[in-house]
């Protein structure tokens, strides 16, 4: 287990306090849910009060996991708490929850580009998931690694490694997974619940998105697109797009995928994924977003055809080791 000075300071700060709020980024994913809920369960095991406040609800597949039903979905953290623990956020604004900075703020994250906000900041870009850091913290606090807590740690690791596809996986990842299984978690049951509990709308939406896929002349960059009319016609929902971006990457030759999702009008959420050395995180940061080398996102505005061209050019440049600047 890693013992960093930051971890020691966080353990001390937690021991001294009793009432906690925990939050993570807007549109929470498996790691934000797993990290937040595992932390809350651990604090409760220490006899403390802990409430998870997220700006958006957990996607449906995560709903049956322990502690998810207790997540408060709200734009503001109210009530009297002594510390806010923020998972997975480069800055406090990423939570979409106001009022978190009314008390002591603890920032726990593994995304490059973290601003270092908060009274205590523990950042580890080598962690494959924030849940790996939470595992260390739970152990350092002396909390028993129960099946409920282990389930949430595993949900974080399973989803943030793209089911053990991405970089960042280490021997430590598997050491933690060993502890997860020893705590009684059934990895097959977790994977079935996370990945094989789609609704029909999601499959129709996947069909619509993939049939509109465009590939650049090199054959290495795929661009997919979703607008609100397609969403409506399929009967799917915005959250049904989770994980969809990984489909084109299953083609051997595809090295990067850009997914434009219409928010409204000319405003789009951009998700990007890449293989190997292609740094889409740097590209996302250019547009005020963030993420990792192989998984990143941002929000952009402009005519979609222009956006497609610009992003393909920038990724081509990243592949060829050049930089492209646009007007
Ligand atoms: P996704 O494509 O799944 O939305 O995001 C991929 C990764 O990039 C995640 O690790 C996510 O936290 C990060 N990311 C996505 N969008 C943004 C953004 O707007 N700002 C920052 N800082 N990170 C983002
Ligand atoms: Mn994460």
Short mmCIF file of C-alpha atoms and ligand atoms in Angstrom, two decimals:
data_model
loop_
_atom_site.label_atom_id
_atom_site.label_comp_id
_atom_site.label_asym_id
_atom_site.label_seq_id
_atom_site.Cartn_x
_atom_site.Cartn_y
_atom_site.Cartn_z
CA UNK A 1 0.00 0.00 0.00
CA UNK A 2 1.18 3.54 -0.83
CA UNK A 3 1.62 5.96 2.05
CA UNK A 4 2.04 9.48 0.79
CA UNK A 5 2.24 12.53 3.06
CA UNK A 6 -1.05 13.72 1.57
CA UNK A 7 -2.74 10.47 2.48
CA UNK A 8 -1.50 10.77 6.06
CA UNK A 9 -2.81 14.33 6.30
CA UNK A 10 -6.20 13.29 4.91
CA UNK A 11 -6.44 10.46 7.45
CA UNK A 12 -5.74 12.97 10.25
CA UNK A 13 -8.26 15.47 8.87
CA UNK A 14 -10.93 12.74 8.70
CA UNK A 15 -10.23 11.45 12.22
CA UNK A 16 -10.72 14.97 13.65
CA UNK A 17 -14.09 15.51 12.01
CA UNK A 18 -17.54 13.93 12.20
CA UNK A 19 -19.88 15.27 9.52
CA UNK A 20 -18.93 14.88 5.86
CA UNK A 21 -20.35 15.63 2.45
CA UNK A 22 -18.87 13.76 -0.53
CA UNK A 23 -19.21 14.83 -4.12
CA UNK A 24 -17.87 14.13 -7.59
CA UNK A 25 -18.27 15.37 -11.15
CA UNK A 26 -21.45 16.11 -13.08
CA UNK A 27 -22.85 13.13 -15.03
CA UNK A 28 -21.20 10.68 -12.62
CA UNK A 29 -19.57 7.54 -14.03
CA UNK A 30 -18.67 4.26 -12.37
CA UNK A 31 -15.54 5.66 -10.75
CA UNK A 32 -17.22 8.77 -9.37
CA UNK A 33 -20.06 6.66 -7.97
CA UNK A 34 -17.77 3.89 -6.70
CA UNK A 35 -15.30 6.31 -5.08
CA UNK A 36 -18.00 8.49 -3.51
CA UNK A 37 -20.11 5.64 -2.14
CA UNK A 38 -17.15 3.55 -0.93
CA UNK A 39 -15.90 6.62 0.96
CA UNK A 40 -19.34 7.27 2.49
CA UNK A 41 -19.70 3.64 3.60
CA UNK A 42 -16.23 3.74 5.16
CA UNK A 43 -16.97 6.98 7.05
CA UNK A 44 -20.22 5.50 8.35
CA UNK A 45 -18.31 2.40 9.48
CA UNK A 46 -16.19 4.80 11.59
CA UNK A 47 -19.38 6.09 13.21
CA UNK A 48 -19.33 9.37 11.26
CA UNK A 49 -22.07 11.08 9.28
CA UNK A 50 -21.57 11.06 5.52
CA UNK A 51 -23.83 12.06 2.67
CA UNK A 52 -23.03 11.83 -1.06
CA UNK A 53 -24.34 14.76 -3.11
CA UNK A 54 -24.08 14.53 -6.90
CA UNK A 55 -25.45 17.00 -9.45
CA UNK A 56 -26.85 14.23 -11.66
CA UNK A 57 -28.36 10.81 -10.95
CA UNK A 58 -26.36 7.60 -11.26
CA UNK A 59 -26.90 5.87 -14.63
CA UNK A 60 -29.47 3.06 -14.26
CA UNK A 61 -27.03 0.11 -14.29
CA UNK A 62 -25.41 1.40 -11.08
CA UNK A 63 -28.67 1.81 -9.17
CA UNK A 64 -28.74 -1.65 -7.52
CA UNK A 65 -25.23 -1.41 -6.02
CA UNK A 66 -24.87 -0.81 -2.26
CA UNK A 67 -25.35 2.79 -1.12
CA UNK A 68 -26.36 4.21 -4.52
CA UNK A 69 -29.99 4.66 -3.42
CA UNK A 70 -28.74 6.98 -0.65
CA UNK A 71 -27.01 9.41 -3.05
CA UNK A 72 -28.66 12.84 -2.85
CA UNK A 73 -29.09 14.40 -6.31
CA UNK A 74 -29.07 18.17 -5.83
CA UNK A 75 -27.46 21.34 -7.22
CA UNK A 76 -26.44 22.47 -3.72
CA UNK A 77 -24.91 20.89 -0.63
CA UNK A 78 -27.00 22.05 2.31
CA UNK A 79 -26.77 21.22 5.99
CA UNK A 80 -24.03 21.39 8.51
CA UNK A 81 -20.85 19.52 7.62
CA UNK A 82 -17.23 19.86 8.69
CA UNK A 83 -15.53 18.66 5.52
CA UNK A 84 -16.27 18.07 1.85
CA UNK A 85 -14.44 15.23 0.11
CA UNK A 86 -14.33 15.74 -3.66
CA UNK A 87 -13.56 12.79 -5.92
CA UNK A 88 -12.40 12.91 -9.54
CA UNK A 89 -12.67 16.67 -10.10
CA UNK A 90 -10.01 18.91 -11.66
CA UNK A 91 -11.68 21.89 -10.02
CA UNK A 92 -14.56 22.37 -7.64
CA UNK A 93 -16.82 23.63 -10.43
CA UNK A 94 -16.78 20.17 -12.08
CA UNK A 95 -19.08 18.96 -9.29
CA UNK A 96 -21.96 21.12 -10.49
CA UNK A 97 -22.83 21.31 -6.77
CA UNK A 98 -22.62 24.64 -4.94
CA UNK A 99 -21.93 25.16 -1.25
CA UNK A 100 -19.20 22.51 -0.97
CA UNK A 101 -16.56 25.11 -0.10
CA UNK A 102 -18.35 26.20 3.09
CA UNK A 103 -16.10 23.85 5.06
CA UNK A 104 -12.70 22.12 4.87
CA UNK A 105 -12.21 20.75 1.33
CA UNK A 106 -10.35 17.52 0.54
CA UNK A 107 -9.52 16.93 -3.13
CA UNK A 108 -8.82 13.32 -4.24
CA UNK A 109 -8.16 12.80 -7.94
CA UNK A 110 -6.16 10.94 -10.57
CA UNK A 111 -6.78 13.11 -13.67
CA UNK A 112 -3.81 15.03 -15.09
CA UNK A 113 -4.49 18.75 -14.94
CA UNK A 114 -6.01 18.81 -11.45
CA UNK A 115 -5.88 22.44 -10.27
CA UNK A 116 -4.77 21.47 -6.75
CA UNK A 117 -7.84 23.15 -5.21
CA UNK A 118 -8.89 22.54 -1.62
CA UNK A 119 -7.34 22.59 1.83
CA UNK A 120 -5.82 19.18 1.18
CA UNK A 121 -5.09 17.80 -2.26
CA UNK A 122 -4.08 14.20 -2.94
CA UNK A 123 -3.43 13.65 -6.60
CA UNK A 124 -2.03 10.46 -8.14
CA UNK A 125 -1.95 10.27 -11.94
CA UNK A 126 -0.66 6.69 -11.67
CA UNK A 127 -3.89 5.43 -10.15
CA UNK A 128 -5.97 3.54 -12.72
CA UNK A 129 -9.09 4.76 -10.93
CA UNK A 130 -9.85 7.18 -8.13
CA UNK A 131 -11.31 4.11 -6.39
CA UNK A 132 -7.74 2.74 -6.07
CA UNK A 133 -6.87 5.82 -4.00
CA UNK A 134 -10.03 5.43 -1.95
CA UNK A 135 -9.00 1.83 -1.27
CA UNK A 136 -5.70 3.07 0.22
CA UNK A 137 -7.53 5.68 2.27
CA UNK A 138 -10.03 3.17 3.63
CA UNK A 139 -7.21 0.84 4.67
CA UNK A 140 -5.27 3.72 6.23
CA UNK A 141 -8.37 4.62 8.24
CA UNK A 142 -8.48 1.06 9.54
CA UNK A 143 -11.97 0.42 8.16
CA UNK A 144 -12.77 -3.25 7.43
CA UNK A 145 -13.00 -3.89 3.68
CA UNK A 146 -16.59 -5.16 3.62
CA UNK A 147 -18.29 -6.67 0.58
CA UNK A 148 -20.36 -3.48 0.13
CA UNK A 149 -17.30 -1.22 0.13
CA UNK A 150 -15.34 -3.68 -2.04
CA UNK A 151 -18.19 -3.76 -4.59
CA UNK A 152 -17.99 0.00 -5.04
CA UNK A 153 -14.19 -0.01 -5.27
CA UNK A 154 -14.47 -2.70 -7.94
CA UNK A 155 -17.15 -0.75 -9.85
CA UNK A 156 -14.72 2.19 -9.98
CA UNK A 157 -11.80 0.09 -11.18
CA UNK A 158 -13.78 -2.00 -13.67
CA UNK A 159 -15.36 1.01 -15.37
CA UNK A 160 -12.40 3.44 -15.25
CA UNK A 161 -10.04 0.89 -16.79
CA UNK A 162 -12.63 0.22 -19.53
CA UNK A 163 -12.92 -3.39 -18.26
CA UNK A 164 -9.14 -3.66 -18.00
CA UNK A 165 -8.40 -2.16 -21.44
CA UNK A 166 -6.72 1.16 -20.65
CA UNK A 167 -3.28 2.30 -19.59
CA UNK A 168 -2.76 2.94 -15.90
CA UNK A 169 -3.46 -0.66 -14.90
CA UNK A 170 -0.71 -1.85 -12.56
CA UNK A 171 0.13 -4.73 -10.26
CA UNK A 172 -1.54 -2.65 -7.60
CA UNK A 173 -4.80 -2.70 -9.59
CA UNK A 174 -4.78 -6.48 -9.42
CA UNK A 175 -3.74 -6.52 -5.76
CA UNK A 176 -6.81 -4.44 -5.00
CA UNK A 177 -8.99 -6.69 -7.17
CA UNK A 178 -7.67 -9.68 -5.22
CA UNK A 179 -8.77 -8.00 -1.98
CA UNK A 180 -12.14 -7.25 -3.64
CA UNK A 181 -12.70 -10.94 -4.41
CA UNK A 182 -11.53 -11.95 -0.95
CA UNK A 183 -14.17 -9.58 0.44
CA UNK A 184 -16.80 -11.70 -1.33
CA UNK A 185 -17.54 -9.70 -4.49
CA UNK A 186 -18.64 -11.71 -7.53
CA UNK A 187 -16.93 -10.00 -10.51
CA UNK A 188 -19.15 -11.74 -13.05
CA UNK A 189 -22.30 -10.45 -11.36
CA UNK A 190 -20.89 -6.91 -11.21
CA UNK A 191 -19.90 -6.98 -14.90
CA UNK A 192 -23.32 -8.32 -15.96
CA UNK A 193 -25.03 -5.57 -13.96
CA UNK A 194 -22.78 -2.79 -15.30
CA UNK A 195 -22.54 -3.84 -18.95
CA UNK A 196 -25.42 -6.21 -19.73
CA UNK A 197 -28.45 -4.37 -18.45
CA UNK A 198 -29.25 -2.19 -21.47
CA UNK A 199 -32.74 -1.14 -22.48
CA UNK A 200 -33.96 -1.41 -26.09
CA UNK A 201 -33.67 2.35 -26.63
CA UNK A 202 -29.95 2.10 -26.04
CA UNK A 203 -29.46 -0.56 -28.70
CA UNK A 204 -31.51 1.45 -31.24
CA UNK A 205 -29.49 4.53 -30.38
CA UNK A 206 -26.25 2.59 -30.83
CA UNK A 207 -27.48 1.51 -34.28
CA UNK A 208 -28.28 5.08 -35.26
CA UNK A 209 -24.97 6.46 -34.00
CA UNK A 210 -22.83 3.76 -35.62
CA UNK A 211 -24.63 3.96 -38.95
CA UNK A 212 -23.65 7.64 -39.08
CA UNK A 213 -19.98 6.95 -38.30
CA UNK A 214 -17.42 8.64 -40.55
CA UNK A 215 -13.82 7.56 -40.87
CA UNK A 216 -11.01 9.85 -42.07
CA UNK A 217 -9.10 8.92 -45.27
CA UNK A 218 -6.28 7.32 -43.23
CA UNK A 219 -8.82 4.90 -41.76
CA UNK A 220 -7.53 5.56 -38.24
CA UNK A 221 -9.89 8.23 -36.88
CA UNK A 222 -13.61 7.67 -36.42
CA UNK A 223 -16.11 10.45 -35.80
CA UNK A 224 -19.55 9.69 -34.43
CA UNK A 225 -22.37 12.10 -33.81
CA UNK A 226 -25.66 12.30 -31.95
CA UNK A 227 -28.23 15.05 -32.10
CA UNK A 228 -31.43 15.48 -30.17
CA UNK A 229 -33.61 14.37 -33.10
CA UNK A 230 -31.74 11.03 -33.28
CA UNK A 231 -32.06 10.68 -29.52
CA UNK A 232 -35.79 11.28 -29.68
CA UNK A 233 -36.35 8.93 -32.64
CA UNK A 234 -34.52 6.04 -30.95
CA UNK A 235 -36.40 6.26 -27.68
CA UNK A 236 -33.06 6.20 -25.88
CA UNK A 237 -31.78 8.76 -23.41
CA UNK A 238 -28.62 10.83 -23.16
CA UNK A 239 -27.20 8.51 -20.51
CA UNK A 240 -27.61 5.59 -22.92
CA UNK A 241 -24.59 6.99 -24.79
CA UNK A 242 -22.31 5.94 -21.92
CA UNK A 243 -19.62 3.61 -23.23
CA UNK A 244 -20.84 3.92 -26.84
CA UNK A 245 -17.64 5.71 -27.85
CA UNK A 246 -15.69 2.51 -27.26
CA UNK A 247 -17.46 0.64 -30.09
CA UNK A 248 -15.46 2.11 -33.02
CA UNK A 249 -12.21 1.44 -31.11
CA UNK A 250 -12.94 -2.28 -31.46
CA UNK A 251 -11.89 -1.96 -35.11
CA UNK A 252 -8.21 -2.84 -35.21
CA UNK A 253 -7.22 0.08 -37.46
CA UNK A 254 -9.17 2.73 -35.54
CA UNK A 255 -6.73 4.55 -33.24
CA UNK A 256 -8.94 7.43 -32.08
CA UNK A 257 -12.65 8.20 -31.79
CA UNK A 258 -14.37 11.57 -31.42
CA UNK A 259 -18.00 11.60 -30.33
CA UNK A 260 -20.01 14.83 -30.72
CA UNK A 261 -23.21 14.92 -28.68
CA UNK A 262 -25.51 17.86 -29.24
CA UNK A 263 -26.44 19.79 -26.10
CA UNK A 264 -28.53 22.28 -28.06
CA UNK A 265 -28.11 24.21 -31.27
CA UNK A 266 -24.43 24.44 -32.12
CA UNK A 267 -23.22 23.43 -28.68
CA UNK A 268 -21.71 19.95 -28.31
CA UNK A 269 -20.24 17.69 -25.65
CA UNK A 270 -17.14 16.08 -27.08
CA UNK A 271 -15.89 12.71 -25.84
CA UNK A 272 -12.63 11.31 -27.15
CA UNK A 273 -10.85 7.98 -26.84
CA UNK A 274 -7.53 6.87 -28.27
CA UNK A 275 -5.10 3.99 -28.28
CA UNK A 276 -1.41 4.11 -27.29
CA UNK A 277 0.45 7.40 -27.46
CA UNK A 278 -2.24 9.59 -29.02
CA UNK A 279 -2.93 12.23 -26.36
CA UNK A 280 -6.57 13.28 -26.55
CA UNK A 281 -6.31 14.69 -23.01
CA UNK A 282 -4.07 17.48 -24.28
CA UNK A 283 -6.55 18.22 -27.06
CA UNK A 284 -9.46 18.36 -24.58
CA UNK A 285 -7.52 20.77 -22.36
CA UNK A 286 -6.98 23.04 -25.38
CA UNK A 287 -10.77 23.46 -25.36
CA UNK A 288 -11.12 23.96 -21.61
CA UNK A 289 -11.92 20.31 -20.91
CA UNK A 290 -9.76 17.58 -19.47
CA UNK A 291 -9.25 13.90 -18.87
CA UNK A 292 -6.54 11.35 -19.50
CA UNK A 293 -4.23 10.63 -22.45
CA UNK A 294 -6.59 7.97 -23.81
CA UNK A 295 -9.97 9.24 -22.53
CA UNK A 296 -10.98 12.88 -22.38
CA UNK A 297 -13.77 15.33 -23.01
CA UNK A 298 -14.71 18.97 -23.46
CA UNK A 299 -17.59 21.20 -24.53
CA UNK A 300 -17.39 23.12 -27.81
CA UNK A 301 -19.51 25.41 -29.97
CA UNK A 302 -19.67 25.80 -33.74
CA UNK A 303 -21.09 24.32 -36.94
CA UNK A 304 -20.74 20.55 -36.74
CA UNK A 305 -19.00 20.14 -40.11
CA UNK A 306 -16.32 22.61 -39.06
CA UNK A 307 -15.91 20.90 -35.70
CA UNK A 308 -15.51 17.49 -37.35
CA UNK A 309 -12.77 18.85 -39.62
CA UNK A 310 -10.91 20.63 -36.84
CA UNK A 311 -10.91 17.69 -34.45
CA UNK A 312 -9.83 15.21 -37.12
CA UNK A 313 -7.00 17.55 -38.14
CA UNK A 314 -5.87 17.97 -34.55
CA UNK A 315 -5.87 14.24 -33.92
CA UNK A 316 -3.98 13.62 -37.19
CA UNK A 317 -1.44 16.16 -35.94
CA UNK A 318 -1.22 14.41 -32.58
CA UNK A 319 -0.60 11.12 -34.40
CA UNK A 320 2.08 12.72 -36.58
CA UNK A 321 3.63 14.73 -33.74
CA UNK A 322 2.73 18.13 -35.16
CA UNK A 323 0.67 20.94 -33.70
CA UNK A 324 -2.14 22.66 -35.57
CA UNK A 325 -3.46 26.06 -34.63
CA UNK A 326 -6.80 27.33 -35.82
CA UNK A 327 -8.08 30.82 -36.35
P1 LIG B 1 -16.18 11.09 -21.04
O1 LIG B 1 -15.82 11.06 -22.48
O2 LIG B 1 -16.45 9.72 -20.52
O3 LIG B 1 -17.23 12.10 -20.70
O4 LIG B 1 -14.89 11.59 -20.27
C1 LIG B 1 -13.66 10.93 -20.40
C2 LIG B 1 -12.69 11.43 -19.36
O5 LIG B 1 -12.43 12.81 -19.53
C3 LIG B 1 -13.19 11.28 -17.94
O6 LIG B 1 -12.09 10.88 -17.14
C4 LIG B 1 -13.67 12.66 -17.56
O7 LIG B 1 -13.52 12.88 -16.20
C5 LIG B 1 -12.80 13.58 -18.40
N1 LIG B 1 -13.59 14.71 -18.88
C6 LIG B 1 -14.62 14.68 -19.75
N2 LIG B 1 -15.12 15.89 -19.97
C7 LIG B 1 -14.40 16.75 -19.23
C8 LIG B 1 -14.45 18.19 -19.03
O8 LIG B 1 -15.27 18.92 -19.59
N3 LIG B 1 -13.53 18.68 -18.16
C9 LIG B 1 -12.61 17.91 -17.52
N4 LIG B 1 -11.73 18.49 -16.69
N5 LIG B 1 -12.53 16.57 -17.70
C10 LIG B 1 -13.42 16.00 -18.53
MN1 LIG B 2 -11.71 8.14 -12.60
#
